[in-house]
Short mmCIF file of C-alpha atoms in Angstrom, two decimals:
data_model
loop_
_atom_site.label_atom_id
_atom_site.label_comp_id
_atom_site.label_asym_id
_atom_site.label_seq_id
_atom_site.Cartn_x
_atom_site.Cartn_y
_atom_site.Cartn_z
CA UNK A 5 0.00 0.00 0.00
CA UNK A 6 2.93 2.93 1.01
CA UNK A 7 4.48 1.67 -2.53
CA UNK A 8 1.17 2.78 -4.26
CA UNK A 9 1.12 6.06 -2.38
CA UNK A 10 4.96 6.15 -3.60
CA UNK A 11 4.37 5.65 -6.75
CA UNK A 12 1.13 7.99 -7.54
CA UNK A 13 2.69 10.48 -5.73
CA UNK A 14 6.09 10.07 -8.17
CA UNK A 15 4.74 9.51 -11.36
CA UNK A 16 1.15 12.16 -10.60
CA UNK A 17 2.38 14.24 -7.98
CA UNK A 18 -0.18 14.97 -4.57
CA UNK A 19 -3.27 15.70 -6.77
CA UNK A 20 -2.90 12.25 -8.20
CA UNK A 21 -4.10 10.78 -4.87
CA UNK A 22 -7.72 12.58 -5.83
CA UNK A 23 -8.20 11.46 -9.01
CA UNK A 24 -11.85 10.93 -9.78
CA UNK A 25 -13.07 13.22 -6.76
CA UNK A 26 -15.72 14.97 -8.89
CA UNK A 27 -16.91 10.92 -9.73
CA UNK A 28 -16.56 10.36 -6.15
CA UNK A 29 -18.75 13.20 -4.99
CA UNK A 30 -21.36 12.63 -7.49
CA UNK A 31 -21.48 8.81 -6.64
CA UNK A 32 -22.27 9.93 -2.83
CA UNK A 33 -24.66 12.08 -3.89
CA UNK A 34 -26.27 9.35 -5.89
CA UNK A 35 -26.02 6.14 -3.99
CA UNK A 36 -25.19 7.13 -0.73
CA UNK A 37 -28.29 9.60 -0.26
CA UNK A 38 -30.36 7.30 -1.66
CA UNK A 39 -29.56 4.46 0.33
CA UNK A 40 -29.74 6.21 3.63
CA UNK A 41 -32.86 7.76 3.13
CA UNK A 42 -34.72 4.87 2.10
CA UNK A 43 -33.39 2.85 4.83
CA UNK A 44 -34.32 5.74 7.82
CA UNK A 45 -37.63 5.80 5.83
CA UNK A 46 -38.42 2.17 6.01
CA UNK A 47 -37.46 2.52 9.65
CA UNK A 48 -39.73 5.03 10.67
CA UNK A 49 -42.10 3.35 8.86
CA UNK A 50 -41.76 -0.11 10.97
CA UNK A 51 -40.56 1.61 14.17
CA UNK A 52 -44.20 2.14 16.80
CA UNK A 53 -44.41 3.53 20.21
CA UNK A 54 -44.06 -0.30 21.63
CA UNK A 55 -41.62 -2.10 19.38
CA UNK A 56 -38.45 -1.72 16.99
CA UNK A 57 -37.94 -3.54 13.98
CA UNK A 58 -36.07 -6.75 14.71
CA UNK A 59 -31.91 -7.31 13.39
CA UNK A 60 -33.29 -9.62 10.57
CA UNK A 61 -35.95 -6.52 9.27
CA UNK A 62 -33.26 -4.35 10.01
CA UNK A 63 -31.31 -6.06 7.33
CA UNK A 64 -33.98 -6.80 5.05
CA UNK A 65 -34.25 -2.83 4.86
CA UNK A 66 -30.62 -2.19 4.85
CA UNK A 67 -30.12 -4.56 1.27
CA UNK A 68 -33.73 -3.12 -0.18
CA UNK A 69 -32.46 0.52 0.14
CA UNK A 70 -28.74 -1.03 -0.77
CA UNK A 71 -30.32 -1.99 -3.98
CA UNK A 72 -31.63 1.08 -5.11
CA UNK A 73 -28.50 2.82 -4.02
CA UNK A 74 -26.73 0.53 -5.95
CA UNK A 75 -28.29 1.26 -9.53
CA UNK A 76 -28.79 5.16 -8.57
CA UNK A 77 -25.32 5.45 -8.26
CA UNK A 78 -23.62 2.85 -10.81
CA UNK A 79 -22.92 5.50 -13.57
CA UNK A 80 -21.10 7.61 -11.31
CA UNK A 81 -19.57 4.54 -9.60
CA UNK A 82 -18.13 3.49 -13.05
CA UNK A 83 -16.45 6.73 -13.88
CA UNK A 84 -15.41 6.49 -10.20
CA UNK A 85 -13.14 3.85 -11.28
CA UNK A 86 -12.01 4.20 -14.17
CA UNK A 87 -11.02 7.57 -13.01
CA UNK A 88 -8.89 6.09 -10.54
CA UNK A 89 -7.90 3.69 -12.47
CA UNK A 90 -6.40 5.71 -15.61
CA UNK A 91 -2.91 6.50 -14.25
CA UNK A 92 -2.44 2.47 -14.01
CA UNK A 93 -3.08 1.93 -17.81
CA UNK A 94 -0.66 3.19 -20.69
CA UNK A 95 -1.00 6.77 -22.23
CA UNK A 96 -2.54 5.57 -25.24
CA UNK A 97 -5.65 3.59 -23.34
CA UNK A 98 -6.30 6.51 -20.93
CA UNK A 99 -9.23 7.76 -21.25
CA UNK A 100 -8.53 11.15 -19.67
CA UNK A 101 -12.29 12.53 -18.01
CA UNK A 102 -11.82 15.73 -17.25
CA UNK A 103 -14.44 15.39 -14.56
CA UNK A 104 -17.64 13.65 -14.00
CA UNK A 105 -19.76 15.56 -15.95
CA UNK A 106 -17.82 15.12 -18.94
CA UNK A 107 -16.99 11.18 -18.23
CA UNK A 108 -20.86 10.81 -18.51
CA UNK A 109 -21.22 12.99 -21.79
CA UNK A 110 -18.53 10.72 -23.72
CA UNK A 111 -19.45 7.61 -21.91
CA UNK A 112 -22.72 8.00 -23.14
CA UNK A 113 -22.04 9.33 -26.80
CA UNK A 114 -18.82 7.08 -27.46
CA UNK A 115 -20.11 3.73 -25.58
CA UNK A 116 -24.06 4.12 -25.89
CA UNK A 117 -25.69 5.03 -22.61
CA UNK A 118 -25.88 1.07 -21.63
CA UNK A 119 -22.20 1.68 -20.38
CA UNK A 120 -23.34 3.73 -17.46
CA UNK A 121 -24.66 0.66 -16.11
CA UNK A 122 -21.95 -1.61 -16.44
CA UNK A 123 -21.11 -3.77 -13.90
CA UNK A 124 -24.64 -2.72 -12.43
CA UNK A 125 -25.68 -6.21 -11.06
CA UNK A 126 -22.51 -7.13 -9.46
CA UNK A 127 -22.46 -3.24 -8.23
CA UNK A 128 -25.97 -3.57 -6.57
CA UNK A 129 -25.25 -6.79 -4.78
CA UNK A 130 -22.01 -4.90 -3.37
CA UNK A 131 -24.56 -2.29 -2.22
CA UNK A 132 -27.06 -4.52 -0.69
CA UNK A 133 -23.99 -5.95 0.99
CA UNK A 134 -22.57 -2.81 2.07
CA UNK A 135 -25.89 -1.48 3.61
CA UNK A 136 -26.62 -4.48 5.22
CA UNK A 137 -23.48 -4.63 6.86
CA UNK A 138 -22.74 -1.24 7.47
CA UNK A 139 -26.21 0.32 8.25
CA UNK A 140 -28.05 -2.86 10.18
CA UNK A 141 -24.55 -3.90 11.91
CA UNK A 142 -24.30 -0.37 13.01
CA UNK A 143 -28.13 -0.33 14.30
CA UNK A 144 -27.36 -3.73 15.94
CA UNK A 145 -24.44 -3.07 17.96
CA UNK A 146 -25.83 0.25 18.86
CA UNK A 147 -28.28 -1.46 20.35
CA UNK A 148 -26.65 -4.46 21.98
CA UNK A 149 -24.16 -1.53 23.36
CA UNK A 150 -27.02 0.47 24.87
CA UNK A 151 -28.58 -3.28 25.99
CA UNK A 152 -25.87 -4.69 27.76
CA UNK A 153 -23.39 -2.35 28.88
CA UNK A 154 -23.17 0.95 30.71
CA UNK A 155 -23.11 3.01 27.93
CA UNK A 156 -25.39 5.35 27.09
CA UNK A 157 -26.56 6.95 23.65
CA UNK A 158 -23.77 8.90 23.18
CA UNK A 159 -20.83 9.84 21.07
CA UNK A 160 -18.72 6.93 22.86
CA UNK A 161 -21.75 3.91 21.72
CA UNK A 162 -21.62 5.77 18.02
CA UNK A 163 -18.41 6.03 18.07
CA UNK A 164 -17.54 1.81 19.16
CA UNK A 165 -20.80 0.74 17.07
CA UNK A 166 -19.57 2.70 13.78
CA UNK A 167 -16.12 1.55 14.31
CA UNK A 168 -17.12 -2.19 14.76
CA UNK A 169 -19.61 -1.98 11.28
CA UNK A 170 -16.70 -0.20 9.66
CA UNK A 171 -14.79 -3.85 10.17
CA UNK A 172 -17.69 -5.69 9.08
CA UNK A 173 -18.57 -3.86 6.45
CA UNK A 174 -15.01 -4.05 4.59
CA UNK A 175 -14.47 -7.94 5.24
CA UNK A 176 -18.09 -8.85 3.86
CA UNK A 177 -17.57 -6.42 1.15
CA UNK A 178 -14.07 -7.39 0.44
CA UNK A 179 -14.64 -10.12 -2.76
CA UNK A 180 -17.23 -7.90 -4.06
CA UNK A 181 -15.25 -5.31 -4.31
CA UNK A 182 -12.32 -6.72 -6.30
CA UNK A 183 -14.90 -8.54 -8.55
CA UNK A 184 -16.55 -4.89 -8.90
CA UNK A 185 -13.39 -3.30 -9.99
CA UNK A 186 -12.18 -5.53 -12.44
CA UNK A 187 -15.27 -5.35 -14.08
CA UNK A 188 -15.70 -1.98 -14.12
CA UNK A 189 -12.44 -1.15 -15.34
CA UNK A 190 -12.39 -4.07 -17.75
CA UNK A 191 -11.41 -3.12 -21.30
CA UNK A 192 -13.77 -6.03 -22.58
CA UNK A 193 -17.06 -7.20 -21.61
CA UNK A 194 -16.99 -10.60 -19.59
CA UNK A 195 -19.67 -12.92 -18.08
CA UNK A 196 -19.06 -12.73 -14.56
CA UNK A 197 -18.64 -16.45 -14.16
CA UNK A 198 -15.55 -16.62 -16.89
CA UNK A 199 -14.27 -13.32 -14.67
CA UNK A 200 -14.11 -15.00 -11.47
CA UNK A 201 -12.50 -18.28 -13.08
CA UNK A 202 -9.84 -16.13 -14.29
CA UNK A 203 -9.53 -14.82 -10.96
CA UNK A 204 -9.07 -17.59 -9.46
CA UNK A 205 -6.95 -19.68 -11.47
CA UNK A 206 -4.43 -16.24 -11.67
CA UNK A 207 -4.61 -15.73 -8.03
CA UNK A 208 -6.23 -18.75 -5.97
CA UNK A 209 -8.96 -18.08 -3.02
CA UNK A 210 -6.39 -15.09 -1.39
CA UNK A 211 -7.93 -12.90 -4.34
CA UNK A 212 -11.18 -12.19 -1.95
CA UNK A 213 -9.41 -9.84 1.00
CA UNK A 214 -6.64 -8.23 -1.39
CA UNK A 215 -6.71 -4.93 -0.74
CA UNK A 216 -8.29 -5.65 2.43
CA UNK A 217 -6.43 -2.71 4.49
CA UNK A 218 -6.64 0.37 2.10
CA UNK A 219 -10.07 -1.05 2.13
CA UNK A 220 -10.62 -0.23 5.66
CA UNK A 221 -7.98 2.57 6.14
CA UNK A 222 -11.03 4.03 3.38
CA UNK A 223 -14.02 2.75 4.66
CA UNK A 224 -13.48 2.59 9.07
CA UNK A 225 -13.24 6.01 9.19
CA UNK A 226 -16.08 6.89 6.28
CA UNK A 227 -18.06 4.87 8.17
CA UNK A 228 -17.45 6.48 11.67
CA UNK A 229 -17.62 9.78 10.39
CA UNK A 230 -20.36 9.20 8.93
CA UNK A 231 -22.74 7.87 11.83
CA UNK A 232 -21.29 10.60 14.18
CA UNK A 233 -22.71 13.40 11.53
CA UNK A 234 -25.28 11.13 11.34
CA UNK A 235 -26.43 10.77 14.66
CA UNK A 236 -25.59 14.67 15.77
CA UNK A 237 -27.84 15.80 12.68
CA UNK A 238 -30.96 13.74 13.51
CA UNK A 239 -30.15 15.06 17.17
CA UNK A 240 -30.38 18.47 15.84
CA UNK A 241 -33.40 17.70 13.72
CA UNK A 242 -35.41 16.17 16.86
CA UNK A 243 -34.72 19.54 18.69
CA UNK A 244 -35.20 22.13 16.08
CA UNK A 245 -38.83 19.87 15.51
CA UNK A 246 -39.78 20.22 19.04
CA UNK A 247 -39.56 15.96 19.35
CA UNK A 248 -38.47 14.32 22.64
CA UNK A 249 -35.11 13.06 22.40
#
């Protein structure tokens, strides 16, 4: 991982380390905000005075609003990586986006607008995946924090139960993740099952957790950021409302 920082940093100086921001920003725009609204939707929905939902409807809500995360944010997950990606392959197969905005103008016009969905089933299993683990887990150790220990809902249990879906999160995700990216970045179109043979007879069964840590280093502390803004907004939200906290 420090010889990848190494070598961006060498061959594409600091600003090499963002490549494919604008992607980046328009993909959490996309998929994130969908997913998380139509999970806290379905919650309220299912949460009553006298019960929660239950861990398993948690994550039946979690991969439903993972799924429509998934295929909101595909296109700009594509250019996401192939963004990234570009500096890897030789000059003359870079495709050289100037930003998001224009990767979806010449994706569209020079690939037909089918390419903004590439990769879009194995991208919105990854989501359902994600959510699941990241959103539910998150709920459920929340509450098995506030259950069985002293803690209280505070920035300490958010902090512990974001951290701990952080870690599952990135080792469920991990296979899907490497299958998603070589897909995605893929100069030809493959079936998925001829993909993952390749895979496997290149690399053997280690292929599902590389990248592993610059997969959490990434995703522990989105994930714990996220939840603490998370949890401080709908804090904010109950008291500018008027709602008991």
């Amino acid at each position: 991982m420090l010889g990848t920082f190494a070598h961006i940093l060498k061959n594409n100086g600091f600003f090499g380390l963002y490549s494919g921001l604008s992607a980046s920003i328009l993909r959490q725009l996309t998929y994130s905000t969908t997913r998380f609204g139509v999970y806290e939707e379905l919650k309220e929905v299912f949460t009553t005075s006298f019960s929660a939902p239950s861990f398993p409807s948690l994550i039946a809500m979690a991969s439903a609003s993972g799924f429509l995360g998934g295929v909101a944010g595909n296109p700009a997950d594509v250019l996401n990586v192939r963004m990234q990606h570009d500096a890897a392959l030789a000059p003359h197969d870079r495709r050289n986006y100037k930003h998001a905005i224009d990767g979806l103008v010449r994706m569209a016009r020079e690939e037909g607008w089918r390419s903004l969905f590439r990769g879009v089933w194995p991208n919105s299993m990854r989501a359902v995946l994600m959510t699941a683990s990241q959103l539910a887990s998150y709920d459920g150790f929340k509450r098995v924090l506030l259950t069985n220990t002293s803690l209280e809902d505070n920035l300490t249990t958010h902090f512990t139960a974001s951290f701990l879906a952080g870690f599952v999160a990135t080792t469920i995700c991990s296979p899907v993740d490497v299958i998603k990216t070589r897909v995605m970045s893929a100069k030809e179109s493959k079936g998925l099952a001829r993909l993952l043979a390749d895979i496997y007879r290149l690399e053997g069964a280690k292929w599902m957790f590389r990248g592993w840590v610059p997969s959490f280093i990434r995703l522990g502390p989105h994930t714990i950021v996220t939840f603490l803004f998370l949890e401080q907004h709908k804090k904010i939200y109950r008291r500018l409302r008027g709602f008991d906290e």
